[in-house]
Amino acid sequence: MSWRFISLPPQDGYHMVTSFVSVADYVTRGGKDTFLVFSVKEPFVNVGVHQEVWLEVDLDYTLKNKIPVVRRDLGGGTVVITQGEHDYFIVLKQDEAPSDPKALYEKYLTPVVSVLKDYGLNASLRDQDIVVNGRKISGNGAMTHGKAVVIAGNILMSVDTNLMSKCIRVPSEKFRDKMAKDMSEWITSLERELGYVPPREEIDKKLKESFQSHLGIKFEDSFLTPEEIERWEQLAAEKRNEEWVYYKDRRHPELRTERCVKISSAVAICHMDYKARKLVRITAKFVEKKLQEVSISGDFFVMSPKGFLETLEDKLSGVSVDAISQVIDSTFTELKPVIFGFTAEDLKKAFQEIINKPEVQEVI
């Protein structure tokens, strides 16, 4: 089986997060499976599609330092992308890929693990990430687009924990200092592990050999087609639009709180972070005995169907408190979402914890 191997020049954030979409359109039309590699021109903050920017990003710092905030189409958490990454996208036909996310990651990330092992590192796959001695060196995510599956990932070559900690929203400067320190315990890089940064061309050569060996494929060095480039430029321009960057925030402009607040004898707004397999952030407005409005965000991955989260939020809005679990169950049964990070049971437990908050109990 023949795949395209395409090495792109360094990109800005808007082009980085849209390159795979134009390729997925090409693959959907019957084009060859494709492996893209590239890096970024300058740092930017990359927000997951299911996250609220105001909850995740220190906008005062990013605006002051002209660091773009870019929302991608993939789930996962907020990350600060720098020139110290070696980025890749794996785009393949959906009918060739395992439908189970765990099996998908195992099949297509094992070759990356092998590359790191080839450098003598104690690398292993942990969920959708690759770790070396327990520290993350490669973050990955997946989604479906058209009739294609996309796996996005990177290999950390060097890490600027100071910049990363300054771009992330934190409750205090003391907490920020702690975060920068903790980051050095959570993540690592080739520079840290090897004492040097290997050339990108060397990493590409090893990636090629490993994928060909593990998957039984053959790479051909290639380029994006004119149609892909035209579509890519269009998508990158769309990603600059603030309506897209802040769409999750603007969908729920009144749900801006990180605590539980009783507004009146009949109204309460409550926020809670619930740790399932991934983080689920819920902010809900209760009016008397009804859930009037809800925002569900976090660093999870909803691979399909498109718009599932928004549909669920809409179905929950206006229902009685007693019917929340029933609506969650019926929506999951009807739409059969493929989610990596939480289940319907996790969501029901999270809502129950919110309902049990004293501020909410007083109004319901």
PDB file of N, CA and C in Angstrom, residues 3 28 32 68 85 94 131 172 178 187 192 223 230 233 261 263 266-267 274 279 290-291 320 322:
ATOM      1  N   TRP A   3       1.555   5.291   0.487  1.00  0.00           N
ATOM      2  CA  TRP A   3       1.144   6.523   1.168  1.00  0.00           C
ATOM      3  C   TRP A   3       1.978   7.682   0.645  1.00  0.00           C
ATOM      4  N   THR A  28     -10.798  11.832   1.485  1.00  0.00           N
ATOM      5  CA  THR A  28     -12.223  11.501   1.373  1.00  0.00           C
ATOM      6  C   THR A  28     -12.628  11.298  -0.084  1.00  0.00           C
ATOM      7  N   LYS A  32      -4.703   9.315  -1.720  1.00  0.00           N
ATOM      8  CA  LYS A  32      -3.857   8.408  -0.948  1.00  0.00           C
ATOM      9  C   LYS A  32      -3.775   8.822   0.516  1.00  0.00           C
ATOM     10  N   PRO A  68      -0.682  34.607  19.094  1.00  0.00           N
ATOM     11  CA  PRO A  68      -2.020  34.257  18.609  1.00  0.00           C
ATOM     12  C   PRO A  68      -2.660  33.132  19.429  1.00  0.00           C
ATOM     13  N   GLU A  85       8.850  21.932  18.676  1.00  0.00           N
ATOM     14  CA  GLU A  85       8.091  20.716  18.348  1.00  0.00           C
ATOM     15  C   GLU A  85       8.410  20.232  16.942  1.00  0.00           C
ATOM     16  N   GLN A  94     -11.212   6.254   6.464  1.00  0.00           N
ATOM     17  CA  GLN A  94     -11.902   5.818   7.679  1.00  0.00           C
ATOM     18  C   GLN A  94     -12.115   4.310   7.719  1.00  0.00           C
ATOM     19  N   VAL A 131       4.989   8.641  26.454  1.00  0.00           N
ATOM     20  CA  VAL A 131       5.766   9.095  27.601  1.00  0.00           C
ATOM     21  C   VAL A 131       7.137   8.423  27.607  1.00  0.00           C
ATOM     22  N   SER A 172      -3.364  32.472  40.355  1.00  0.00           N
ATOM     23  CA  SER A 172      -2.435  33.403  40.998  1.00  0.00           C
ATOM     24  C   SER A 172      -1.038  33.218  40.432  1.00  0.00           C
ATOM     25  N   LYS A 178       4.358  27.484  40.421  1.00  0.00           N
ATOM     26  CA  LYS A 178       4.238  26.057  40.708  1.00  0.00           C
ATOM     27  C   LYS A 178       3.981  25.274  39.409  1.00  0.00           C
ATOM     28  N   ILE A 187       6.346  16.859  31.581  1.00  0.00           N
ATOM     29  CA  ILE A 187       6.748  16.726  30.187  1.00  0.00           C
ATOM     30  C   ILE A 187       8.264  16.683  30.061  1.00  0.00           C
ATOM     31  N   ARG A 192      16.221  17.164  26.540  1.00  0.00           N
ATOM     32  CA  ARG A 192      16.404  16.801  27.948  1.00  0.00           C
ATOM     33  C   ARG A 192      16.880  15.361  28.090  1.00  0.00           C
ATOM     34  N   PHE A 223       3.899  16.133  -2.693  1.00  0.00           N
ATOM     35  CA  PHE A 223       3.536  17.516  -2.407  1.00  0.00           C
ATOM     36  C   PHE A 223       2.014  17.610  -2.335  1.00  0.00           C
ATOM     37  N   GLU A 230      -5.314  25.360  -2.226  1.00  0.00           N
ATOM     38  CA  GLU A 230      -6.378  26.363  -2.315  1.00  0.00           C
ATOM     39  C   GLU A 230      -7.346  26.238  -1.146  1.00  0.00           C
ATOM     40  N   GLU A 233      -5.616  27.401   2.192  1.00  0.00           N
ATOM     41  CA  GLU A 233      -5.563  28.856   2.367  1.00  0.00           C
ATOM     42  C   GLU A 233      -6.915  29.406   2.804  1.00  0.00           C
ATOM     43  N   VAL A 261     -22.576  30.296  42.579  1.00  0.00           N
ATOM     44  CA  VAL A 261     -23.106  31.564  43.079  1.00  0.00           C
ATOM     45  C   VAL A 261     -24.628  31.520  43.059  1.00  0.00           C
ATOM     46  N   ILE A 263     -27.717  33.608  42.719  1.00  0.00           N
ATOM     47  CA  ILE A 263     -28.031  34.939  42.194  1.00  0.00           C
ATOM     48  C   ILE A 263     -29.242  35.533  42.894  1.00  0.00           C
ATOM     49  N   ALA A 266     -34.312  32.197  43.366  1.00  0.00           N
ATOM     50  CA  ALA A 266     -34.739  31.244  42.343  1.00  0.00           C
ATOM     51  C   ALA A 266     -33.655  30.914  41.322  1.00  0.00           C
ATOM     52  N   VAL A 267     -32.484  31.582  41.407  1.00  0.00           N
ATOM     53  CA  VAL A 267     -31.469  31.427  40.359  1.00  0.00           C
ATOM     54  C   VAL A 267     -30.080  31.160  40.958  1.00  0.00           C
ATOM     55  N   TYR A 274     -14.873  18.299  36.625  1.00  0.00           N
ATOM     56  CA  TYR A 274     -15.045  16.886  36.962  1.00  0.00           C
ATOM     57  C   TYR A 274     -13.983  16.072  36.234  1.00  0.00           C
ATOM     58  N   LEU A 279     -10.584  15.827  31.582  1.00  0.00           N
ATOM     59  CA  LEU A 279     -11.269  16.857  32.365  1.00  0.00           C
ATOM     60  C   LEU A 279     -12.540  17.314  31.668  1.00  0.00           C
ATOM     61  N   LYS A 290     -35.363  23.936  37.203  1.00  0.00           N
ATOM     62  CA  LYS A 290     -34.951  23.611  35.843  1.00  0.00           C
ATOM     63  C   LYS A 290     -33.500  24.002  35.575  1.00  0.00           C
ATOM     64  N   LEU A 291     -32.875  23.231  34.688  1.00  0.00           N
ATOM     65  CA  LEU A 291     -31.559  23.565  34.177  1.00  0.00           C
ATOM     66  C   LEU A 291     -31.790  24.470  32.971  1.00  0.00           C
ATOM     67  N   SER A 320     -36.170  19.761  33.466  1.00  0.00           N
ATOM     68  CA  SER A 320     -36.216  19.736  34.925  1.00  0.00           C
ATOM     69  C   SER A 320     -34.971  19.036  35.460  1.00  0.00           C
ATOM     70  N   ASP A 322     -34.722  16.767  37.580  1.00  0.00           N
ATOM     71  CA  ASP A 322     -34.932  15.320  37.687  1.00  0.00           C
ATOM     72  C   ASP A 322     -34.774  14.587  36.353  1.00  0.00           C
TER      73      ASP A 322
END
